Coordinates of C-alpha atoms in Angstrom, one line a residue:
X1251 CA 0.1 -0.4 0.1
X1252 CA 0.8 3.6 -0.8
X1253 CA 1.9 6.1 1.8
X1254 CA -0.4 9.7 1.8
X1255 CA 1.3 13.2 3.1
X1256 CA -2.0 14.1 4.8
X1257 CA -0.9 14.5 8.9
X1258 CA -4.6 13.0 9.2
X1259 CA -4.8 10.3 7.0
X1260 CA -6.3 6.7 8.1
X1261 CA -4.9 3.8 6.9
X1262 CA -7.4 1.3 5.4
X1263 CA -8.0 -2.0 6.6
X1264 CA -6.6 -5.4 5.6
X1265 CA -8.4 -7.5 2.8
X1266 CA -9.0 -10.8 5.6
X1267 CA -12.2 -9.8 7.4
X1268 CA -11.5 -11.5 9.9
X1269 CA -8.8 -8.9 11.3
X1270 CA -12.0 -6.3 11.5
X1271 CA -14.0 -9.0 12.8
X1272 CA -11.4 -8.8 15.5
X1273 CA -11.6 -4.9 16.1
X1274 CA -15.3 -5.1 16.1
X1275 CA -16.0 -7.3 18.4
X1276 CA -13.9 -4.8 20.8
X1277 CA -16.1 -1.9 19.7
X1278 CA -19.8 -3.6 20.5
X1279 CA -18.5 -4.6 23.9
X1280 CA -18.3 -1.1 24.4
X1281 CA -21.5 0.3 22.9
X1282 CA -22.4 -2.4 25.1
X1283 CA -21.3 -1.0 28.3
X1284 CA -22.5 2.7 26.5
X1285 CA -26.2 1.2 25.6
X1286 CA -26.5 -0.4 28.8
X1287 CA -25.4 1.9 31.4
X1288 CA -28.3 4.0 29.9
X1289 CA -31.4 1.1 31.1
X1290 CA -29.4 -1.0 33.5
X1291 CA -30.8 1.1 36.4
X1292 CA -34.5 1.8 35.9
X1293 CA -35.1 -1.8 38.1
X1294 CA -32.8 -0.5 40.5
X1295 CA -33.0 2.5 41.4
X1296 CA -35.4 1.9 43.9
X1297 CA -33.1 -0.4 45.9
X1298 CA -30.3 1.5 45.7
X1299 CA -31.9 5.0 46.7
X1300 CA -33.1 3.4 49.4
X1301 CA -30.1 1.4 50.8
X1302 CA -28.4 5.0 50.0
X1303 CA -30.3 6.7 51.8
X1304 CA -30.6 9.2 48.9
X1305 CA -34.5 9.0 47.2
X1306 CA -34.5 13.1 47.2
X1307 CA -31.1 12.2 44.6
X1308 CA -33.1 10.2 42.6
X1309 CA -33.0 11.7 39.8
X1310 CA -29.3 12.8 39.6
X1311 CA -28.4 9.1 39.3
X1312 CA -29.7 9.5 35.7
X1313 CA -29.2 13.3 35.0
X1314 CA -25.3 13.3 35.9
X1315 CA -24.5 10.4 33.1
X1316 CA -26.8 12.1 30.8
X1317 CA -25.2 15.3 31.4
X1318 CA -21.5 14.4 30.8
X1319 CA -22.2 12.5 28.0
X1320 CA -24.1 14.9 25.9
X1321 CA -21.5 17.2 26.4
X1322 CA -18.7 14.9 26.0
X1323 CA -20.1 13.7 22.5
X1324 CA -19.0 16.5 20.2
X1325 CA -15.3 16.3 22.2
X1326 CA -14.4 12.8 21.3
X1327 CA -16.0 13.5 18.0
X1328 CA -13.4 16.2 17.1
X1329 CA -10.7 15.6 18.8
X1330 CA -11.1 11.5 17.3
X1331 CA -10.7 13.4 13.5
X1332 CA -7.5 15.4 14.9
X1333 CA -5.5 13.3 17.5
X1334 CA -6.9 9.6 16.0
X1335 CA -9.3 7.4 17.7
X1336 CA -7.2 4.9 19.6
X1337 CA -5.9 6.4 22.7
X1338 CA -9.3 8.5 22.5
X1339 CA -10.7 5.0 22.5
X1340 CA -8.8 3.9 25.3
X1341 CA -9.6 6.9 27.7
X1342 CA -12.6 6.8 27.1
X1343 CA -13.3 3.0 28.4
X1344 CA -11.0 3.4 31.0
X1345 CA -12.5 6.4 32.5
X1346 CA -15.9 4.6 31.8
X1347 CA -14.3 1.6 34.1
X1348 CA -13.0 4.1 36.9
X1349 CA -16.3 5.8 37.3
X1350 CA -18.0 1.9 37.6
X1351 CA -15.4 1.8 40.4
X1352 CA -16.2 5.0 42.4
X1353 CA -19.7 4.0 42.0
X1354 CA -19.3 0.3 42.8
X1355 CA -17.5 1.4 46.1
X1356 CA -20.0 4.1 47.1
X1357 CA -21.2 4.3 50.7
X1358 CA -24.0 7.4 49.9
X1359 CA -25.8 9.3 47.1
X1360 CA -22.8 11.6 46.4
X1361 CA -20.7 9.1 45.4
X1362 CA -22.7 7.6 43.4
X1363 CA -23.6 10.4 41.6
X1364 CA -19.9 11.3 41.6
X1365 CA -19.5 7.4 39.5
X1366 CA -21.7 8.2 37.1
X1367 CA -21.0 11.5 36.0
X1368 CA -17.3 9.9 35.1
X1369 CA -19.0 7.0 34.0
X1370 CA -20.8 9.7 31.7
X1371 CA -17.2 11.5 30.9
X1372 CA -16.4 8.3 29.3
X1373 CA -19.7 6.7 28.1
X1374 CA -19.9 9.8 25.8
X1375 CA -17.2 8.8 23.8
X1376 CA -17.7 5.0 23.7
X1377 CA -20.6 5.0 21.0
X1378 CA -19.7 7.6 19.0
X1379 CA -15.5 6.5 18.8
X1380 CA -17.2 3.1 17.7
X1381 CA -19.2 4.5 15.0
X1382 CA -16.4 6.4 13.5
X1383 CA -13.7 4.0 14.0
X1384 CA -15.6 1.3 11.4
X1385 CA -15.9 4.6 9.3
X1386 CA -11.6 4.6 9.7
X1387 CA -11.6 0.9 8.3
X1388 CA -14.7 -0.4 6.3
X1389 CA -15.7 1.7 3.1
X1390 CA -19.4 2.9 2.9
X1391 CA -21.1 0.4 1.0
X1392 CA -19.5 -2.6 3.1
X1393 CA -20.7 -0.8 6.4
X1394 CA -23.8 -1.1 6.3
X1395 CA -23.8 -4.9 7.6
X1396 CA -22.2 -3.4 10.6
X1397 CA -23.8 -0.6 11.5
X1398 CA -27.0 -2.9 11.5
X1399 CA -25.3 -4.9 14.4
X1400 CA -24.5 -1.8 16.2
X1401 CA -28.3 -1.4 15.9
X1402 CA -29.4 -4.6 17.3
X1403 CA -26.3 -4.0 20.3
X1404 CA -28.2 -1.1 21.2
X1405 CA -31.8 -3.1 20.9
X1406 CA -30.8 -5.8 23.4
X1407 CA -28.8 -3.5 26.0
X1408 CA -32.2 -1.5 26.0
X1409 CA -34.2 -5.2 27.3
X1410 CA -31.6 -7.1 28.9
X1411 CA -30.0 -3.8 30.9
X1412 CA -33.8 -3.8 32.9
X1413 CA -33.7 -7.2 33.6
X1414 CA -30.0 -7.9 34.7
X1415 CA -30.6 -4.7 37.0
X1416 CA -33.5 -6.2 38.2
X1417 CA -31.6 -9.5 39.0
X1418 CA -28.5 -8.3 40.4
X1419 CA -30.8 -6.3 42.5
X1420 CA -32.2 -9.6 44.2
X1421 CA -29.3 -11.8 43.9
X1422 CA -25.5 -10.5 43.9
X1423 CA -26.6 -7.1 44.6
X1424 CA -27.2 -3.9 42.9
X1425 CA -23.5 -3.0 43.0
X1426 CA -23.2 -5.3 40.5
X1427 CA -24.8 -2.9 37.8
X1428 CA -21.2 -1.5 38.4
X1429 CA -19.1 -4.0 38.1
X1430 CA -20.1 -6.0 35.3
X1431 CA -18.6 -3.0 33.5
X1432 CA -14.9 -4.0 34.3
X1433 CA -14.7 -7.3 32.5
X1434 CA -16.6 -5.8 29.5
X1435 CA -14.3 -2.9 29.5
X1436 CA -11.1 -4.9 29.6
X1437 CA -12.1 -7.0 26.8
X1438 CA -12.9 -3.8 24.8
X1439 CA -9.5 -2.3 26.1
X1440 CA -7.4 -5.9 25.2
X1441 CA -9.3 -5.5 21.8
X1442 CA -8.2 -1.7 21.0
X1443 CA -4.4 -2.2 22.0
X1444 CA -3.8 -5.8 20.1
X1445 CA -5.7 -5.2 16.9
X1446 CA -5.8 -0.9 16.3
X1447 CA -2.7 0.5 14.6
X1448 CA -2.4 3.7 14.2
X1449 CA -1.6 5.6 11.4
X1450 CA 2.8 6.2 11.7
X1451 CA 2.3 9.0 10.1
X1452 CA 2.8 12.5 12.3
X1453 CA -0.1 14.5 12.6
X1454 CA -0.2 18.4 12.8
X1455 CA -0.6 20.0 16.4
X1456 CA -4.0 20.5 16.8
X1457 CA -6.1 23.7 17.4
X1458 CA -8.5 22.8 20.0
X1459 CA -11.4 25.2 19.7
X1460 CA -11.4 25.6 24.0
X1461 CA -14.3 28.9 23.6
X1462 CA -16.4 26.4 21.4
X1463 CA -15.9 23.6 23.7
X1464 CA -17.2 25.4 26.8
X1465 CA -20.1 26.6 25.6
X1466 CA -21.4 23.8 24.2
X1467 CA -20.6 22.4 27.6
X1468 CA -22.8 25.3 29.5
X1469 CA -25.8 24.9 26.3
X1470 CA -26.1 21.5 26.9
X1471 CA -25.9 21.1 31.1
X1472 CA -28.6 24.0 30.5
X1473 CA -30.4 22.0 28.1
X1474 CA -30.3 18.7 29.8
X1475 CA -30.9 20.0 33.3
X1476 CA -34.3 22.7 32.5
X1477 CA -35.9 19.3 30.4
X1478 CA -35.0 16.9 32.9
X1479 CA -36.1 19.6 36.2
X1480 CA -39.4 20.9 34.2
X1481 CA -42.5 19.7 34.8
X1482 CA -41.3 17.4 38.0
X1483 CA -38.8 18.8 40.4
X1484 CA -39.4 22.4 39.2
X1485 CA -42.9 24.1 37.7
X1486 CA -42.2 25.0 34.0
X1487 CA -42.8 29.0 35.1
X1488 CA -40.2 28.6 38.6
X1489 CA -37.6 31.0 38.3
X1490 CA -34.6 28.2 37.8
X1491 CA -36.3 26.7 34.7
X1492 CA -36.5 29.9 33.0
X1493 CA -33.0 30.7 33.9
X1494 CA -31.7 27.4 32.7
X1495 CA -33.9 28.4 29.6
X1496 CA -32.3 31.4 28.6
X1497 CA -28.8 29.8 29.5
X1498 CA -29.8 27.5 27.0
X1499 CA -30.4 29.9 24.3
X1500 CA -27.7 33.0 25.3
X1501 CA -25.3 29.7 25.5
X1502 CA -26.3 28.9 22.4
X1503 CA -26.0 31.8 20.2
X1504 CA -22.4 32.5 21.7
X1505 CA -21.2 28.6 20.7
X1506 CA -23.1 29.7 17.0
X1507 CA -20.8 33.4 16.9
X1508 CA -17.7 31.2 18.6
X1509 CA -17.8 28.6 15.7
X1510 CA -17.5 30.9 12.7
X1511 CA -14.3 32.7 13.4
X1512 CA -12.2 29.5 15.2
X1513 CA -9.9 28.0 13.5
X1514 CA -10.5 24.0 14.1
X1515 CA -14.8 24.3 15.8
X1516 CA -15.9 21.7 17.5
X1517 CA -19.3 21.3 15.3
X1518 CA -18.0 23.4 11.6
X1519 CA -21.1 25.1 10.8
X1520 CA -20.5 24.5 6.9
X1521 CA -22.0 21.0 8.1
X1522 CA -24.9 22.6 8.7
X1523 CA -25.2 22.9 4.5
X1524 CA -24.9 19.8 3.7
X1525 CA -28.7 18.6 2.7
X1526 CA -28.2 15.1 3.7
X1527 CA -26.5 15.7 6.9
X1528 CA -29.5 18.5 8.3
X1529 CA -32.5 16.1 6.9
X1530 CA -31.4 12.6 8.9
X1531 CA -30.1 14.8 11.8
X1532 CA -33.5 16.7 12.0
X1533 CA -34.8 13.1 11.5
X1534 CA -32.7 11.3 14.5
X1535 CA -33.9 14.3 16.5
X1536 CA -37.4 13.0 16.0
X1537 CA -36.3 9.6 16.4
X1538 CA -34.8 10.5 20.0
X1539 CA -38.3 12.0 21.0
X1540 CA -40.3 9.1 20.0
X1541 CA -38.0 6.7 21.1
X1542 CA -37.0 7.7 24.6
X1543 CA -40.1 9.2 25.6
X1544 CA -41.8 5.9 24.9
X1545 CA -39.5 3.5 26.8
X1546 CA -38.9 5.7 29.4
X1547 CA -42.5 5.4 30.5
X1548 CA -43.9 2.2 28.9
X1549 CA -42.1 -0.7 32.0
X1550 CA -43.8 1.4 34.5
X1551 CA -47.3 1.6 32.1
X1552 CA -46.9 -1.8 32.4
X1553 CA -46.0 -2.5 35.7
X1554 CA -49.3 -0.1 36.7
X1555 CA -51.6 -1.2 33.8
X1556 CA -50.9 -5.0 33.5
X1557 CA -49.9 -5.3 37.2
X1558 CA -46.8 -7.4 36.7
X1559 CA -43.2 -7.0 38.5
X1560 CA -40.1 -5.1 37.1
X1561 CA -38.5 -8.2 36.1
X1562 CA -41.5 -9.2 33.9
X1563 CA -42.0 -6.0 32.8
X1564 CA -38.6 -6.0 31.2
X1565 CA -39.6 -9.1 29.6
X1566 CA -42.7 -7.8 27.9
X1567 CA -40.3 -5.4 26.0
X1568 CA -38.6 -8.4 24.4
X1569 CA -40.6 -8.0 20.9
X1570 CA -39.5 -4.8 20.5
X1571 CA -35.8 -6.1 20.5
X1572 CA -37.0 -9.2 19.0
X1573 CA -38.3 -7.2 16.1
X1574 CA -35.6 -3.9 15.9
X1575 CA -32.4 -6.6 16.4
X1576 CA -33.2 -8.7 13.0
X1577 CA -34.1 -5.9 10.9
X1578 CA -31.6 -3.9 11.7
X1579 CA -28.8 -6.5 10.3
X1580 CA -31.4 -7.5 7.6
X1581 CA -31.2 -3.8 6.5
X1582 CA -27.6 -3.4 7.1
X1583 CA -27.0 -6.1 4.7
X1584 CA -29.5 -5.1 2.1
X1585 CA -27.6 -1.9 2.4
X1586 CA -24.0 -3.3 1.5
X1587 CA -25.3 -5.8 -0.6
X1588 CA -27.2 -2.9 -3.3
X1589 CA -26.2 -0.2 -2.3
X1590 CA -29.1 1.7 -1.8
X1591 CA -30.3 3.1 1.8
X1592 CA -32.8 5.8 1.0
X1593 CA -36.5 4.2 1.3
X1594 CA -35.2 2.2 4.6
X1595 CA -35.3 5.0 6.9
X1596 CA -38.4 6.1 5.3
X1597 CA -39.9 3.1 5.5
X1598 CA -39.4 2.9 9.2
X1599 CA -40.8 6.7 9.7
X1600 CA -44.1 5.2 8.6
X1601 CA -44.3 2.4 10.6
X1602 CA -43.1 4.3 13.5
X1603 CA -45.9 6.5 12.9
X1604 CA -47.8 3.6 13.3
X1605 CA -46.8 2.3 15.7
X1606 CA -47.6 5.3 17.7
X1607 CA -51.0 5.3 16.3
X1608 CA -51.4 1.9 18.0
X1609 CA -49.9 2.6 21.1
X1610 CA -52.1 5.8 21.7
X1611 CA -55.0 3.2 20.9
X1612 CA -54.8 0.9 24.1
X1613 CA -56.7 0.1 26.9
X1614 CA -56.8 -1.1 30.6
X1615 CA -58.6 -3.8 29.7
X1616 CA -56.5 -4.4 26.4
X1617 CA -54.5 -8.5 26.4
X1618 CA -51.0 -7.9 26.7
X1619 CA -50.3 -9.7 23.7
X1620 CA -51.7 -7.0 21.7
X1621 CA -49.5 -4.2 23.4
X1622 CA -46.5 -6.4 22.9
X1623 CA -47.5 -6.9 19.1
X1624 CA -47.4 -2.9 19.3
X1625 CA -43.7 -3.1 20.3
X1626 CA -43.0 -4.8 17.8
X1627 CA -44.3 -2.5 15.4
X1628 CA -42.3 0.0 17.1
X1629 CA -39.1 -2.3 17.5
X1630 CA -39.3 -2.6 13.7
X1631 CA -39.5 0.8 12.3
X1632 CA -36.3 1.5 14.5
X1633 CA -34.8 -1.0 13.1
X1634 CA -35.0 0.1 9.4
X1635 CA -34.1 3.8 10.8
X1636 CA -31.4 3.9 13.2
X1637 CA -28.1 2.8 11.9
X1638 CA -28.9 4.0 8.6
X1639 CA -29.2 7.6 9.2
X1640 CA -25.4 7.6 10.9
X1641 CA -24.5 5.9 7.6
X1642 CA -25.1 8.4 5.5
X1643 CA -24.3 11.1 8.1
X1644 CA -20.6 9.7 7.6
X1645 CA -21.1 9.0 3.9
X1646 CA -21.9 12.9 3.2
X1647 CA -18.4 14.0 4.5
X1648 CA -14.5 12.9 4.1
X1649 CA -12.8 10.6 6.7
X1650 CA -11.0 13.7 8.2
X1651 CA -14.3 15.3 9.4
X1652 CA -16.4 11.5 9.9
X1653 CA -16.0 11.8 13.9
X1654 CA -16.9 15.2 14.1
X1655 CA -20.1 14.7 11.7
X1656 CA -21.2 11.3 13.6
X1657 CA -21.0 13.1 17.1
X1658 CA -22.9 16.0 16.1
X1659 CA -25.5 13.3 14.5
X1660 CA -25.5 11.5 18.3
X1661 CA -25.4 14.8 19.7
X1662 CA -28.8 16.3 18.5
X1663 CA -30.0 12.7 18.9
X1664 CA -29.2 12.8 22.6
X1665 CA -31.1 16.1 23.1
X1666 CA -33.5 14.4 21.3
X1667 CA -34.5 11.8 23.6
X1668 CA -33.8 14.7 26.6
X1669 CA -36.5 16.5 25.5
X1670 CA -38.8 12.9 24.5
X1671 CA -38.5 11.8 28.0
X1672 CA -39.2 15.1 29.9
X1673 CA -42.0 16.3 27.5
X1674 CA -43.5 12.8 28.0
X1675 CA -42.8 13.0 31.4
X1676 CA -44.4 16.4 32.0
X1677 CA -47.5 15.6 29.8
X1678 CA -48.4 12.4 31.7
X1679 CA -47.4 12.9 35.1
X1680 CA -50.0 16.2 34.7
X1681 CA -52.4 14.3 32.6
X1682 CA -52.6 11.9 35.7
X1683 CA -52.8 14.1 38.8
X1684 CA -56.1 15.7 36.6
X1685 CA -57.3 12.2 36.0
X1686 CA -57.2 10.8 39.8
X1687 CA -58.4 14.2 40.4
X1688 CA -61.5 14.0 38.5
X1689 CA -61.9 10.2 39.4
X1690 CA -61.6 9.5 43.3
X1691 CA -64.0 11.3 45.6
X1692 CA -62.5 13.4 48.3
X1693 CA -60.0 15.4 47.1
X1694 CA -57.6 14.6 50.2
X1695 CA -57.8 10.8 49.4
X1696 CA -54.6 8.9 49.3
X1697 CA -55.5 7.9 45.9
X1698 CA -55.1 11.3 44.3
X1699 CA -51.4 11.6 45.2
X1700 CA -49.8 10.4 42.0
X1701 CA -46.3 10.4 44.0
X1702 CA -47.7 7.2 46.7
X1703 CA -48.9 4.8 43.8
X1704 CA -46.8 1.7 43.8
X1705 CA -47.4 -1.6 41.6
X1706 CA -47.2 -3.8 44.9
X1707 CA -50.1 -0.7 46.7
X1708 CA -52.0 -0.4 44.1
X1709 CA -52.9 -4.1 44.3
X1710 CA -53.5 -4.2 47.7
X1711 CA -56.5 -2.0 47.1
X1712 CA -59.8 -3.3 46.7
X1713 CA -61.1 -3.9 43.0
X1714 CA -62.7 -0.6 42.5
X1715 CA -59.9 1.5 43.8
X1716 CA -57.6 -0.1 41.6
X1717 CA -59.8 0.1 38.3
X1718 CA -59.4 4.0 38.9
X1719 CA -55.9 4.1 39.1
X1720 CA -55.4 2.0 36.0
X1721 CA -57.2 4.0 33.9
X1722 CA -56.1 6.6 34.9
X1723 CA -52.7 5.7 34.0
X1724 CA -54.2 4.0 31.0
X1725 CA -56.1 7.7 29.8
X1726 CA -53.1 9.9 31.2
X1727 CA -50.0 7.9 28.9
X1728 CA -52.1 6.6 25.4
X1729 CA -52.7 9.6 24.0
X1730 CA -49.2 11.5 24.6
X1731 CA -48.1 8.6 22.1
X1732 CA -50.8 9.9 19.7
X1733 CA -48.8 14.1 20.0
X1734 CA -45.6 11.9 18.5
X1735 CA -47.1 10.9 15.9
X1736 CA -47.0 14.3 13.9
X1737 CA -43.2 14.2 14.8
X1738 CA -42.4 10.5 12.8
X1739 CA -44.7 11.9 9.9
X1740 CA -41.7 15.6 9.8
X1741 CA -38.9 13.1 10.4
X1742 CA -40.5 10.7 7.3
X1743 CA -40.7 14.6 5.2
X1744 CA -37.3 15.6 5.8
X1745 CA -36.2 12.0 5.3
X1746 CA -38.0 12.1 1.6
X1747 CA -35.4 14.8 0.2
X1748 CA -32.2 12.7 1.3
X1749 CA -30.7 12.6 -1.7
X1750 CA -29.0 8.9 -2.5
X1751 CA -25.4 9.6 -3.4
X1752 CA -23.3 6.9 -4.1
X1753 CA -21.8 4.8 -1.0
X1754 CA -17.8 4.8 -1.2
X1755 CA -16.3 1.1 -1.7
X1756 CA -12.9 2.0 -0.7
X1757 CA -11.7 4.6 1.6
X1758 CA -10.3 7.9 0.6
X1759 CA -6.7 7.4 1.7
X1760 CA -4.3 4.7 2.3
X1761 CA -1.2 4.2 4.8
X1762 CA 1.5 1.5 5.2
X1763 CA 0.3 -2.5 5.5
X1764 CA -0.5 -3.2 8.9
X1765 CA 0.5 -6.0 10.4
X1766 CA -1.2 -8.8 10.3
X1767 CA -5.2 -9.3 11.7
X1768 CA -4.3 -5.3 13.0
X1769 CA -6.5 -2.7 11.6
X1770 CA -5.2 0.6 11.5
X1771 CA -7.0 3.8 13.0

């Protein structure tokens, strides 16, 4: 192979598929770490906050991770393009493992929250760098099959996370939600050390966009906080929420101004002149709202309405994963085989809209298998869309920008996830309180306090009271799914205007032949 003179050149992978697969194992393990950590605490949290005496700080266990990960996404993407991804990949995994150790050893909520924040500092890079490394070593035409499996890993984690969290909590202890990350992280690091070899070419000294990094961190933090706290811990019109909204807007405007003048902007504004990037990133943000708005509250809905325990509620989410996993893999292989990709996410938007409508028709007397069928339809739509959008973004830019572009796409999807969980949660809670107030006689009744309702407490009530609460839960959540249908249709409209550019069949640059079974990054 010939050597380029570019300071940022990336090397072409070996022709044998075994070398790529060895790297892929490490990348999938890292992605599993990232995806699993966002779901594994959902069933363990009640026990954790009870043991550590920190119910009033429970929200921060989740918020600390999301906040740190969201802030770090653009940073990892840009630094990967500037200085290479291998060292960053190992640093991200190491930070994640350090956070897991801090959390696993925590004796109070403060230590646990600090551990979760450190995990987020690493977790923000795990998915971004994994997707970017695949772009470094596999041409876009062949990348679909790998991206499909990545989507399957996310689907798997969304289901096994709550199951593992419940099982650890009930058997060996909730701290294993942290300890499981140590062996998985070690596998990912070992794979990177053995099979990822950096380009021996020297790299120009990077010019870091410090001002841009600080401003996007401030804007992201304020956005995540006001969407997490609004309508729950604070009223939407409270001074705290209004101040956070103002900080988000001001920091965002300052960020745009700084990026116009930065030598190496962390999120180059010229990316937003690329039609496919804008359209797919907008569709990804809308998908994040639909996906995480649904995932955040369906397990609770199943526990309250179907009156099952937390572990069973997790099992009832399997149909969604069972549809998303094979759909994602089949679509990925089809894209690699044919080179055509535009109509898969378009079809995915249609199916997601149908799934949201079906979920909006649920009743509390409906058989559970019908709800599982609707979730399977939703999973199929996600499988058609999720990773193909990332592939389109990566195919739009050269390898020297693939990390930055991938990070920006994932960043806006994460913003959508935060907005989805917050908006759905606020609408759901407000409707639930209103319905309970209407349907329960006597304003002082304990039933009117939504905060005191748990699945176990509801099952101990008389049947008439159970029916009131269960029907209120159903009638509070199902209309919210109908509100998401227009968002899916908007996503469909955006994706119709995507221009299907040919997928690249080669990598843009070459470097010296790597060692056997090693891939240069």
